[in-house]
């Protein structure tokens, strides 16, 4: 993604290598997680950011954007996080190998 893609919303969804990723712009940088909620399979990129957490749009469970930790009922399973780097104006995500 380009940093300009975050102009309208601080969370966006992208497909990358056959996986759906949520990308976030927070005050201290850019972050990436899986885009599906572990509770209801809703797209987290359709949720709202609340104090460093992404709120699932389906049932309002919270996940810590930096760590992926489930932080509020009804979610109890963490989400995957991925390393991010900024290269010029581009946000790049490092995904683990499939397997």
PDB file of C-alpha atoms in Angstrom:
ATOM      1  CA  UNK A   1       0.000   0.000   0.000  1.00  0.00           C
ATOM      2  CA  UNK A   2       1.025   3.603  -0.387  1.00  0.00           C
ATOM      3  CA  UNK A   3       0.893   5.953   2.602  1.00  0.00           C
ATOM      4  CA  UNK A   4      -1.622   8.052   0.652  1.00  0.00           C
ATOM      5  CA  UNK A   5      -4.047   5.111   0.803  1.00  0.00           C
ATOM      6  CA  UNK A   6      -4.578   5.965   4.485  1.00  0.00           C
ATOM      7  CA  UNK A   7      -5.820   9.506   3.762  1.00  0.00           C
ATOM      8  CA  UNK A   8      -9.496   8.664   4.303  1.00  0.00           C
ATOM      9  CA  UNK A   9      -9.281   5.924   6.926  1.00  0.00           C
ATOM     10  CA  UNK A  10      -6.467   4.711   9.245  1.00  0.00           C
ATOM     11  CA  UNK A  11      -7.210   1.038   8.486  1.00  0.00           C
ATOM     12  CA  UNK A  12      -7.367  -0.547   5.035  1.00  0.00           C
ATOM     13  CA  UNK A  13      -7.652  -4.075   3.716  1.00  0.00           C
ATOM     14  CA  UNK A  14      -5.426  -5.593   1.070  1.00  0.00           C
ATOM     15  CA  UNK A  15      -5.000  -8.989  -0.548  1.00  0.00           C
ATOM     16  CA  UNK A  16      -1.387 -10.121  -0.524  1.00  0.00           C
ATOM     17  CA  UNK A  17      -0.081 -13.487  -1.710  1.00  0.00           C
ATOM     18  CA  UNK A  18      -3.569 -14.980  -1.435  1.00  0.00           C
ATOM     19  CA  UNK A  19      -4.085 -13.693   2.132  1.00  0.00           C
ATOM     20  CA  UNK A  20      -6.257 -10.858   3.398  1.00  0.00           C
ATOM     21  CA  UNK A  21      -4.278  -8.338   5.444  1.00  0.00           C
ATOM     22  CA  UNK A  22      -5.423  -5.330   7.473  1.00  0.00           C
ATOM     23  CA  UNK A  23      -2.994  -2.399   7.435  1.00  0.00           C
ATOM     24  CA  UNK A  24      -3.100   0.308  10.083  1.00  0.00           C
ATOM     25  CA  UNK A  25      -1.700   3.816  10.451  1.00  0.00           C
ATOM     26  CA  UNK A  26      -1.261   4.732  14.108  1.00  0.00           C
ATOM     27  CA  UNK A  27       0.551   7.689  15.670  1.00  0.00           C
ATOM     28  CA  UNK A  28       3.712   5.604  16.169  1.00  0.00           C
ATOM     29  CA  UNK A  29       3.825   3.884  12.786  1.00  0.00           C
ATOM     30  CA  UNK A  30       2.274   1.356  10.459  1.00  0.00           C
ATOM     31  CA  UNK A  31       1.145  -2.137  11.453  1.00  0.00           C
ATOM     32  CA  UNK A  32      -0.378  -5.218   9.820  1.00  0.00           C
ATOM     33  CA  UNK A  33      -2.563  -8.088  11.013  1.00  0.00           C
ATOM     34  CA  UNK A  34      -4.695 -10.773   9.468  1.00  0.00           C
ATOM     35  CA  UNK A  35      -7.913  -9.208   8.264  1.00  0.00           C
ATOM     36  CA  UNK A  36     -10.383 -11.819   9.530  1.00  0.00           C
ATOM     37  CA  UNK A  37     -11.750 -11.756  13.051  1.00  0.00           C
ATOM     38  CA  UNK A  38     -11.135 -15.056  14.855  1.00  0.00           C
ATOM     39  CA  UNK A  39     -14.639 -14.971  16.309  1.00  0.00           C
ATOM     40  CA  UNK A  40     -16.978 -14.200  13.417  1.00  0.00           C
ATOM     41  CA  UNK A  41     -14.807 -14.077  10.257  1.00  0.00           C
ATOM     42  CA  UNK A  42     -15.692 -10.398   9.745  1.00  0.00           C
ATOM     43  CA  UNK A  43     -13.212  -8.126   7.966  1.00  0.00           C
ATOM     44  CA  UNK A  44     -11.305  -6.168  10.590  1.00  0.00           C
ATOM     45  CA  UNK A  45     -10.497  -3.498   7.998  1.00  0.00           C
ATOM     46  CA  UNK A  46     -14.197  -2.574   8.190  1.00  0.00           C
ATOM     47  CA  UNK A  47     -13.840  -1.935  11.925  1.00  0.00           C
ATOM     48  CA  UNK A  48     -12.838   1.115  13.923  1.00  0.00           C
ATOM     49  CA  UNK A  49      -9.581   1.817  15.744  1.00  0.00           C
ATOM     50  CA  UNK A  50     -10.122   2.383  19.466  1.00  0.00           C
ATOM     51  CA  UNK A  51      -7.093   3.230  21.652  1.00  0.00           C
ATOM     52  CA  UNK A  52      -4.628   1.105  19.672  1.00  0.00           C
ATOM     53  CA  UNK A  53      -7.102  -1.726  19.164  1.00  0.00           C
ATOM     54  CA  UNK A  54      -9.160  -2.742  16.149  1.00  0.00           C
ATOM     55  CA  UNK A  55     -12.813  -3.269  16.943  1.00  0.00           C
ATOM     56  CA  UNK A  56     -14.481  -6.069  15.004  1.00  0.00           C
ATOM     57  CA  UNK A  57     -17.458  -4.686  13.087  1.00  0.00           C
ATOM     58  CA  UNK A  58     -19.555  -7.832  13.689  1.00  0.00           C
ATOM     59  CA  UNK A  59     -19.587  -8.215  17.476  1.00  0.00           C
ATOM     60  CA  UNK A  60     -17.314  -5.397  18.672  1.00  0.00           C
ATOM     61  CA  UNK A  61     -14.553  -7.579  20.116  1.00  0.00           C
ATOM     62  CA  UNK A  62     -11.151  -5.870  20.361  1.00  0.00           C
ATOM     63  CA  UNK A  63      -7.674  -6.912  19.228  1.00  0.00           C
ATOM     64  CA  UNK A  64      -4.433  -5.112  20.066  1.00  0.00           C
ATOM     65  CA  UNK A  65      -3.090  -3.903  16.713  1.00  0.00           C
ATOM     66  CA  UNK A  66       0.579  -4.138  17.777  1.00  0.00           C
ATOM     67  CA  UNK A  67       0.464  -7.622  19.352  1.00  0.00           C
ATOM     68  CA  UNK A  68      -2.661  -9.284  17.950  1.00  0.00           C
ATOM     69  CA  UNK A  69      -3.867 -10.161  21.453  1.00  0.00           C
ATOM     70  CA  UNK A  70      -7.609 -10.595  21.912  1.00  0.00           C
ATOM     71  CA  UNK A  71      -8.622  -7.841  24.324  1.00  0.00           C
ATOM     72  CA  UNK A  72     -12.369  -7.892  24.704  1.00  0.00           C
ATOM     73  CA  UNK A  73     -15.329 -10.255  24.638  1.00  0.00           C
ATOM     74  CA  UNK A  74     -16.576 -12.003  22.658  1.00  0.00           C
ATOM     75  CA  UNK A  75     -13.159 -12.586  21.019  1.00  0.00           C
ATOM     76  CA  UNK A  76     -10.778 -14.945  22.796  1.00  0.00           C
ATOM     77  CA  UNK A  77      -8.352 -16.099  20.069  1.00  0.00           C
ATOM     78  CA  UNK A  78      -5.525 -13.782  19.024  1.00  0.00           C
ATOM     79  CA  UNK A  79      -4.940 -12.640  15.440  1.00  0.00           C
ATOM     80  CA  UNK A  80      -1.691 -12.893  13.502  1.00  0.00           C
ATOM     81  CA  UNK A  81       0.517  -9.829  13.190  1.00  0.00           C
ATOM     82  CA  UNK A  82       3.122  -9.217  10.495  1.00  0.00           C
ATOM     83  CA  UNK A  83       6.293  -7.117  10.342  1.00  0.00           C
ATOM     84  CA  UNK A  84       5.920  -3.873   8.401  1.00  0.00           C
ATOM     85  CA  UNK A  85       8.499  -1.549   6.918  1.00  0.00           C
ATOM     86  CA  UNK A  86       8.201   1.797   5.230  1.00  0.00           C
ATOM     87  CA  UNK A  87      10.136   2.076   1.963  1.00  0.00           C
ATOM     88  CA  UNK A  88       9.813   5.612   0.687  1.00  0.00           C
ATOM     89  CA  UNK A  89       6.060   6.192   0.384  1.00  0.00           C
ATOM     90  CA  UNK A  90       5.262   2.468   0.355  1.00  0.00           C
ATOM     91  CA  UNK A  91       4.127   0.287   3.274  1.00  0.00           C
ATOM     92  CA  UNK A  92       5.489  -3.252   2.856  1.00  0.00           C
ATOM     93  CA  UNK A  93       4.408  -6.329   4.829  1.00  0.00           C
ATOM     94  CA  UNK A  94       6.566  -9.400   5.438  1.00  0.00           C
ATOM     95  CA  UNK A  95       4.408 -12.533   5.357  1.00  0.00           C
ATOM     96  CA  UNK A  96       5.564 -15.924   6.580  1.00  0.00           C
ATOM     97  CA  UNK A  97       5.793 -18.752   4.068  1.00  0.00           C
ATOM     98  CA  UNK A  98       2.644 -20.803   3.570  1.00  0.00           C
ATOM     99  CA  UNK A  99       2.629 -24.042   5.479  1.00  0.00           C
TER     100      UNK A  99
END
